[in-house]
Coordinates of C-alpha atoms in Angstrom, one line a residue:
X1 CA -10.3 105.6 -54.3
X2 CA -7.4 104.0 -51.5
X3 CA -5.1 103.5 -54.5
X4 CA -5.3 107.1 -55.6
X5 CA -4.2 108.1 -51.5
X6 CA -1.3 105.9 -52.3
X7 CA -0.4 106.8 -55.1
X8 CA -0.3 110.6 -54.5
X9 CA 1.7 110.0 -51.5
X10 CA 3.9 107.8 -53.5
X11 CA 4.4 110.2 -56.3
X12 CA 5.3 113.2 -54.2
X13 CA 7.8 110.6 -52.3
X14 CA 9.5 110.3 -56.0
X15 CA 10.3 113.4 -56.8
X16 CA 13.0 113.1 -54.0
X17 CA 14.8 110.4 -56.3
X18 CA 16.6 110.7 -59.6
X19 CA 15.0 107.7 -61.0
X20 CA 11.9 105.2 -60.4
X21 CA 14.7 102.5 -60.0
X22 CA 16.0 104.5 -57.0
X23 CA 12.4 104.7 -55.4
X24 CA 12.3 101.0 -55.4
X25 CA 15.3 100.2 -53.7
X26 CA 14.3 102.6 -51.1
X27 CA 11.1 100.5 -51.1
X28 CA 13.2 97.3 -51.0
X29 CA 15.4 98.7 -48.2
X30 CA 12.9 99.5 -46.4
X31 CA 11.5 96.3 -46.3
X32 CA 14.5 94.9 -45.5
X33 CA 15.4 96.9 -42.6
X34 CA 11.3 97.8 -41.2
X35 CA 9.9 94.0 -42.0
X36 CA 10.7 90.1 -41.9
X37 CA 9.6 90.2 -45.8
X38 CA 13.4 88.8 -46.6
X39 CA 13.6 86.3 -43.5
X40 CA 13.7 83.0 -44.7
X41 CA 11.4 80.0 -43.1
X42 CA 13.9 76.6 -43.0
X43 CA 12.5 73.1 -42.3
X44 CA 13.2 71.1 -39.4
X45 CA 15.5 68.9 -40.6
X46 CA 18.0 72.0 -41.4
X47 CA 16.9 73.7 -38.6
X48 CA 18.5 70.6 -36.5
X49 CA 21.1 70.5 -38.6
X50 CA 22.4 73.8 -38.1
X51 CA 21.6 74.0 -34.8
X52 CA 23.9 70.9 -33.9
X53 CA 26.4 73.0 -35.8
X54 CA 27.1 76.0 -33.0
X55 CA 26.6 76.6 -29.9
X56 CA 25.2 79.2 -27.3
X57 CA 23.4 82.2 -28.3
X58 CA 24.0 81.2 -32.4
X59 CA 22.2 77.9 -31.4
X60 CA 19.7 79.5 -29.8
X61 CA 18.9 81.8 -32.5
X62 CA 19.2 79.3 -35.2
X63 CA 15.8 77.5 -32.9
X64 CA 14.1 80.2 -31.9
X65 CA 14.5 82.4 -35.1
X66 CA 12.0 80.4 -37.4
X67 CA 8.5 81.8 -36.4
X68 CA 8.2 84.8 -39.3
X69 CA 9.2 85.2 -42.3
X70 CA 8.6 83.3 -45.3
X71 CA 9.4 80.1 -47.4
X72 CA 12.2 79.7 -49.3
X73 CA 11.9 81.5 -53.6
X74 CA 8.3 82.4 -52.2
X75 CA 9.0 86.4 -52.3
X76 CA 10.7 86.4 -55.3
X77 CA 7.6 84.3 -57.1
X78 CA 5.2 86.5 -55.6
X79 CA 7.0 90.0 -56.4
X80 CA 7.1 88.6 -60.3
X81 CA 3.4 87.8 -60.2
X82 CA 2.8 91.6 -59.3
X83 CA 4.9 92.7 -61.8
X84 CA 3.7 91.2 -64.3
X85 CA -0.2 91.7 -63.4
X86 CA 0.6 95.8 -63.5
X87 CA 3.0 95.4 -66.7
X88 CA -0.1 93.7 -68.6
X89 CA -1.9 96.4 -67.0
X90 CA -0.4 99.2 -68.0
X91 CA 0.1 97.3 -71.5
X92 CA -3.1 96.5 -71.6
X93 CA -4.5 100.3 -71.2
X94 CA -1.1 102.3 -73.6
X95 CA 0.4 99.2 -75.6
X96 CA -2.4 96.8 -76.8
X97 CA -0.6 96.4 -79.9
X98 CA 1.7 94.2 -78.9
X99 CA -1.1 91.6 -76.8
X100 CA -3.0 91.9 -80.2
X101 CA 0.1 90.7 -82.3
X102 CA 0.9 87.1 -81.4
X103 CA 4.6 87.2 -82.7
X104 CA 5.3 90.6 -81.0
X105 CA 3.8 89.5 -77.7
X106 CA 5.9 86.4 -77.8
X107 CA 8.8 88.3 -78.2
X108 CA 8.5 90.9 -75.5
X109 CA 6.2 89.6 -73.3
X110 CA 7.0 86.2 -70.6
X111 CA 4.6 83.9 -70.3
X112 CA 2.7 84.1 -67.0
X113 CA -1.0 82.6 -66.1
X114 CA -2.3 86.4 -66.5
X115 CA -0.9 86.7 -70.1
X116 CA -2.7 83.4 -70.9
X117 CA -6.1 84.3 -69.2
X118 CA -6.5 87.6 -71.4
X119 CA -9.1 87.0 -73.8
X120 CA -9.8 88.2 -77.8
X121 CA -12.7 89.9 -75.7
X122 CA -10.8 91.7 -73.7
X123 CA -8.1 93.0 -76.1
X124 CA -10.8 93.8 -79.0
X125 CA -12.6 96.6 -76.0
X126 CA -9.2 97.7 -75.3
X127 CA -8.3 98.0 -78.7
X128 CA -12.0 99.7 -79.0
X129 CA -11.3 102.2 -76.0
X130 CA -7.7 102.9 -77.2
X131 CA -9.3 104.1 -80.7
X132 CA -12.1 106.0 -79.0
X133 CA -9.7 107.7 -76.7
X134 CA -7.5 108.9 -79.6
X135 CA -10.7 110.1 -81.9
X136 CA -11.3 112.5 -79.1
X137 CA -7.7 113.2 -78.4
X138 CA -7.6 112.1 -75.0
X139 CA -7.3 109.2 -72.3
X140 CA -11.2 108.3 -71.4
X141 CA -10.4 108.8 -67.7
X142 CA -8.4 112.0 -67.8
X143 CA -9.1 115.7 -68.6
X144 CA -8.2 116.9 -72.4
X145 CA -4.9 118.5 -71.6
X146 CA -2.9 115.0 -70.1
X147 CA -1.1 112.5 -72.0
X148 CA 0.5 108.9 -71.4
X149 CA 4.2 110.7 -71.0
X150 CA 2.8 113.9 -69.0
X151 CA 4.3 114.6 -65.8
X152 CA 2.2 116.9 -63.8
X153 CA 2.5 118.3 -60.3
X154 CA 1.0 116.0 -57.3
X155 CA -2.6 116.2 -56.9
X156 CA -1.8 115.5 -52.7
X157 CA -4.7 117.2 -50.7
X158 CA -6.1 118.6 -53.7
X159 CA -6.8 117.8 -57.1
X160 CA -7.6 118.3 -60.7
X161 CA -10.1 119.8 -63.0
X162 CA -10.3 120.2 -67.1
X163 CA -7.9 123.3 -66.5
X164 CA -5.2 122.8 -63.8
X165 CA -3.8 120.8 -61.4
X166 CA -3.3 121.6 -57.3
X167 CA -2.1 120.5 -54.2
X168 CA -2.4 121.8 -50.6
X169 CA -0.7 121.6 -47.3
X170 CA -2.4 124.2 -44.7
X171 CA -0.2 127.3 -45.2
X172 CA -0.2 127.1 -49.2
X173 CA -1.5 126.1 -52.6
X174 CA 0.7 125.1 -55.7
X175 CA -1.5 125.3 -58.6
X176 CA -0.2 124.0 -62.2
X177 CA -1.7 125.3 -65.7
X178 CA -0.9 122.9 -68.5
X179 CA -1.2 124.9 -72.0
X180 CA 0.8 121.4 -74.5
X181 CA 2.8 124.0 -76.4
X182 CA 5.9 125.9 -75.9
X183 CA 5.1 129.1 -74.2
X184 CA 7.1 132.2 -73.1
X185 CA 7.0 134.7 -69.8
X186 CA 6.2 137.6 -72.2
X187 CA 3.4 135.7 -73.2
X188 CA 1.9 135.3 -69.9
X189 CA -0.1 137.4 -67.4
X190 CA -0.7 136.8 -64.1
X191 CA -2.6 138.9 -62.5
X192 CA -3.7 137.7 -58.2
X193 CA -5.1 139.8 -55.5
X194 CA -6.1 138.4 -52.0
X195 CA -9.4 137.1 -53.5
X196 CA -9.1 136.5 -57.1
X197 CA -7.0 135.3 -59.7
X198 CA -6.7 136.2 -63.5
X199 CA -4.1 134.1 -65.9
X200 CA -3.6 134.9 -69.4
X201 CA -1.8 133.5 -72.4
X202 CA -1.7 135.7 -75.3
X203 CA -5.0 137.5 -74.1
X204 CA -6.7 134.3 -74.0
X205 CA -7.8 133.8 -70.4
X206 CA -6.9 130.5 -68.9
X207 CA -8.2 130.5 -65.8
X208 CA -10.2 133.4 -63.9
X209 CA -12.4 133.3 -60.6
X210 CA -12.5 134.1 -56.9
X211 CA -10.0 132.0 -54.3
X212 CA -11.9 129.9 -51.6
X213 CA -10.5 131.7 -49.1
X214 CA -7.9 135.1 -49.3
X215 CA -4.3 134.7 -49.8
X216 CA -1.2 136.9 -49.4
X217 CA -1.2 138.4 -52.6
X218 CA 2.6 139.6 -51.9
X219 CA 3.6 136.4 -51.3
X220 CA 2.0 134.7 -54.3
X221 CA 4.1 133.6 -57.5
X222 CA 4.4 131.8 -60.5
X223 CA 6.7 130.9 -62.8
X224 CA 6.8 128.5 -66.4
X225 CA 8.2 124.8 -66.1
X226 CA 9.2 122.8 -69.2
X227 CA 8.2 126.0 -71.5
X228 CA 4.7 124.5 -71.4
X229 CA 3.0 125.0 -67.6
X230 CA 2.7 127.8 -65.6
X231 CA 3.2 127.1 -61.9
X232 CA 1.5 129.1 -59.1
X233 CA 2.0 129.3 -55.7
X234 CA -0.4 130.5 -53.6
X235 CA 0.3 131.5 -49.7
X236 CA -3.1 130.9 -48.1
X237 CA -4.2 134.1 -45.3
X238 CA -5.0 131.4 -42.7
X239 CA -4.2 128.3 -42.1
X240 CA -7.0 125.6 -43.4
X241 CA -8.0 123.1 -45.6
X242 CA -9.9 124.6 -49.1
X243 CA -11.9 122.2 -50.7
X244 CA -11.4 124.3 -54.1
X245 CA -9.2 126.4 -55.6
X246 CA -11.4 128.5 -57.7
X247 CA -15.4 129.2 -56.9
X248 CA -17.0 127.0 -58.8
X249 CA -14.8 124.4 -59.8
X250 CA -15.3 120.5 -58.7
X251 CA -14.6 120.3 -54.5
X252 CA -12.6 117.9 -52.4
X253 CA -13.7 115.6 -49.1
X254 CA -11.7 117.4 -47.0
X255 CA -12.5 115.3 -44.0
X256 CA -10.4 112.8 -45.7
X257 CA -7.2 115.4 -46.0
X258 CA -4.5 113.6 -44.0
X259 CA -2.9 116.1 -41.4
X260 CA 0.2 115.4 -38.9
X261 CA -0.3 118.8 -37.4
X262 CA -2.1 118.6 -33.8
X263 CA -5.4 120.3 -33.3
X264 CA -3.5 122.8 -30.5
X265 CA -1.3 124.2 -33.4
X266 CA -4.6 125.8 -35.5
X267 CA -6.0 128.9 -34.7
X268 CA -9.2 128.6 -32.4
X269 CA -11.5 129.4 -35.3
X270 CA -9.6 126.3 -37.3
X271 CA -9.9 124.0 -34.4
X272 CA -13.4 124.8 -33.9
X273 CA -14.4 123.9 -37.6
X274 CA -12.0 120.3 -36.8
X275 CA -13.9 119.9 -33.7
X276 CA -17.3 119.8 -35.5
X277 CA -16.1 118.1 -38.1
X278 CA -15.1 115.6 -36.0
X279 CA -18.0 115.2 -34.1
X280 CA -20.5 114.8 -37.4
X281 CA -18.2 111.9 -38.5
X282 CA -18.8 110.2 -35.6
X283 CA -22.7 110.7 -35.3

């Protein structure tokens, strides 16, 4: 999905910031000095007003300044509709307790027009969903090992299967094993040539198989993050796109892998697998 781009992108933008409150006014700022999303549309009559007010180049801007932007409180209403259509959202799908709960909601919740439109249908099948989710110990659209408060690496130019996360630029893989309980280094073995990978916890094998393509086994490590994940990094042989980690496991479009590297910087085998791939997506 286009969101799920976006998001990725977004998400490995964060982890430059200390908090999501920080991300936003970079988002804000950025509006602010990129866009006209804070210029503000006057009418006539003040525009004349003003205008009548100073003279030379201020005049001139004051007339000529009033073809972009927006009307006056119109950002700010819009920007609240948004939040609250992806608060109710996100309620909707990890609190629907408090919708159900008339007093509750009341209490914590503004009204807005999307409060109002949600329906006993809707909050009884996400009240039904919720309960199935937590019979199976899981979120319906996720694999078994994620929770609601689960941070995991960024699935950019990769992704995720019912045993790990992974990413990808051209030169290297990070790879992230989520076990949910407190683990130590003792109890892990990693064990990675230039075609295969072994990872064990307690003898238990994790994850086993043969790499998409060879890596530099020296060059490969891992390490445990929040006592619970185990964290590899992978240094791919050549430089390409995989569209898996491990033979067998689910693949990746990677015709849609987004790339700022020019097609002169691959090796001539890599350019001539871009070329073709080009050429079929235009046929």
């Amino acid at each position: 999905m286009e969101n799920d781009k976006h998001e990725n992108m977004l998400m490995h933008i964060a982890r430059d910031f200390k908090s999501i409150d920080d991300l936003v006014d970079v988002f804000l700022s950025f509006l602010e000095n990129k866009t006209d999303y804070f210029h503000l549309m006057m009418n006539d009559d003040d525009i004349q007003t003003l205008s009548k007010k100073y003279d030379g180049d201020i005049a001139k801007a004051i007339l000529n300044n009033n073809t972009c932007g927006f009307k006056a409180n119109s950002r700010e209403t819009e920007l609240m509709k948004l939040f609250r259509k992806h608060q109710l959202k996100y309620i909707i799908k990890n609190q629907p307790y408090i919708i159900e709960n008339e007093d509750i909601r009341n209490k914590y919740l503004s009204p807005c027009d999307e409060l109002n439109k949600l329906s006993n249908i809707q909050i009884a099948k996400t009240k039904n969903t919720q309960n199935e989710a937590q019979r199976n110990n899981r979120n319906p659209h996720t694999p078994a090992y994620d929770s609601i408060n689960e941070k995991h690496i960024s699935t950019w130019n990769g992704g995720r299967t019912e045993k790990y996360f992974w990413n990808q630029s051209l030169n290297e893989i990070n790879l992230e094993i989520p076990l949910n309980k407190e683990i130590k280094p003792s109890e892990i073995k990693v064990e990675i040539t230039n075609k295969h990978i072994k990872v064990q916890h307690l003898n238990e094998v994790k994850l086993e198989g043969m790499f998409y393509e060879e890596v530099n086994k020296q060059e490969c490590v891992w390490n445990i993050e929040d006592k619970k994940k185990i964290i590899i990094f992978l240094e791919k042989k050549k430089e390409n796109w995989w569209s898996y980690v491990i033979k067998g496991d689910p693949e990746i479009d990677t015709t849609k892998i987004e790339s700022k590297k020019n097609l002169t910087d691959f090796d001539e085998k890599t350019q001539g697998e871009i070329r073709k791939m080009l050429y079929k997506q235009k046929m």
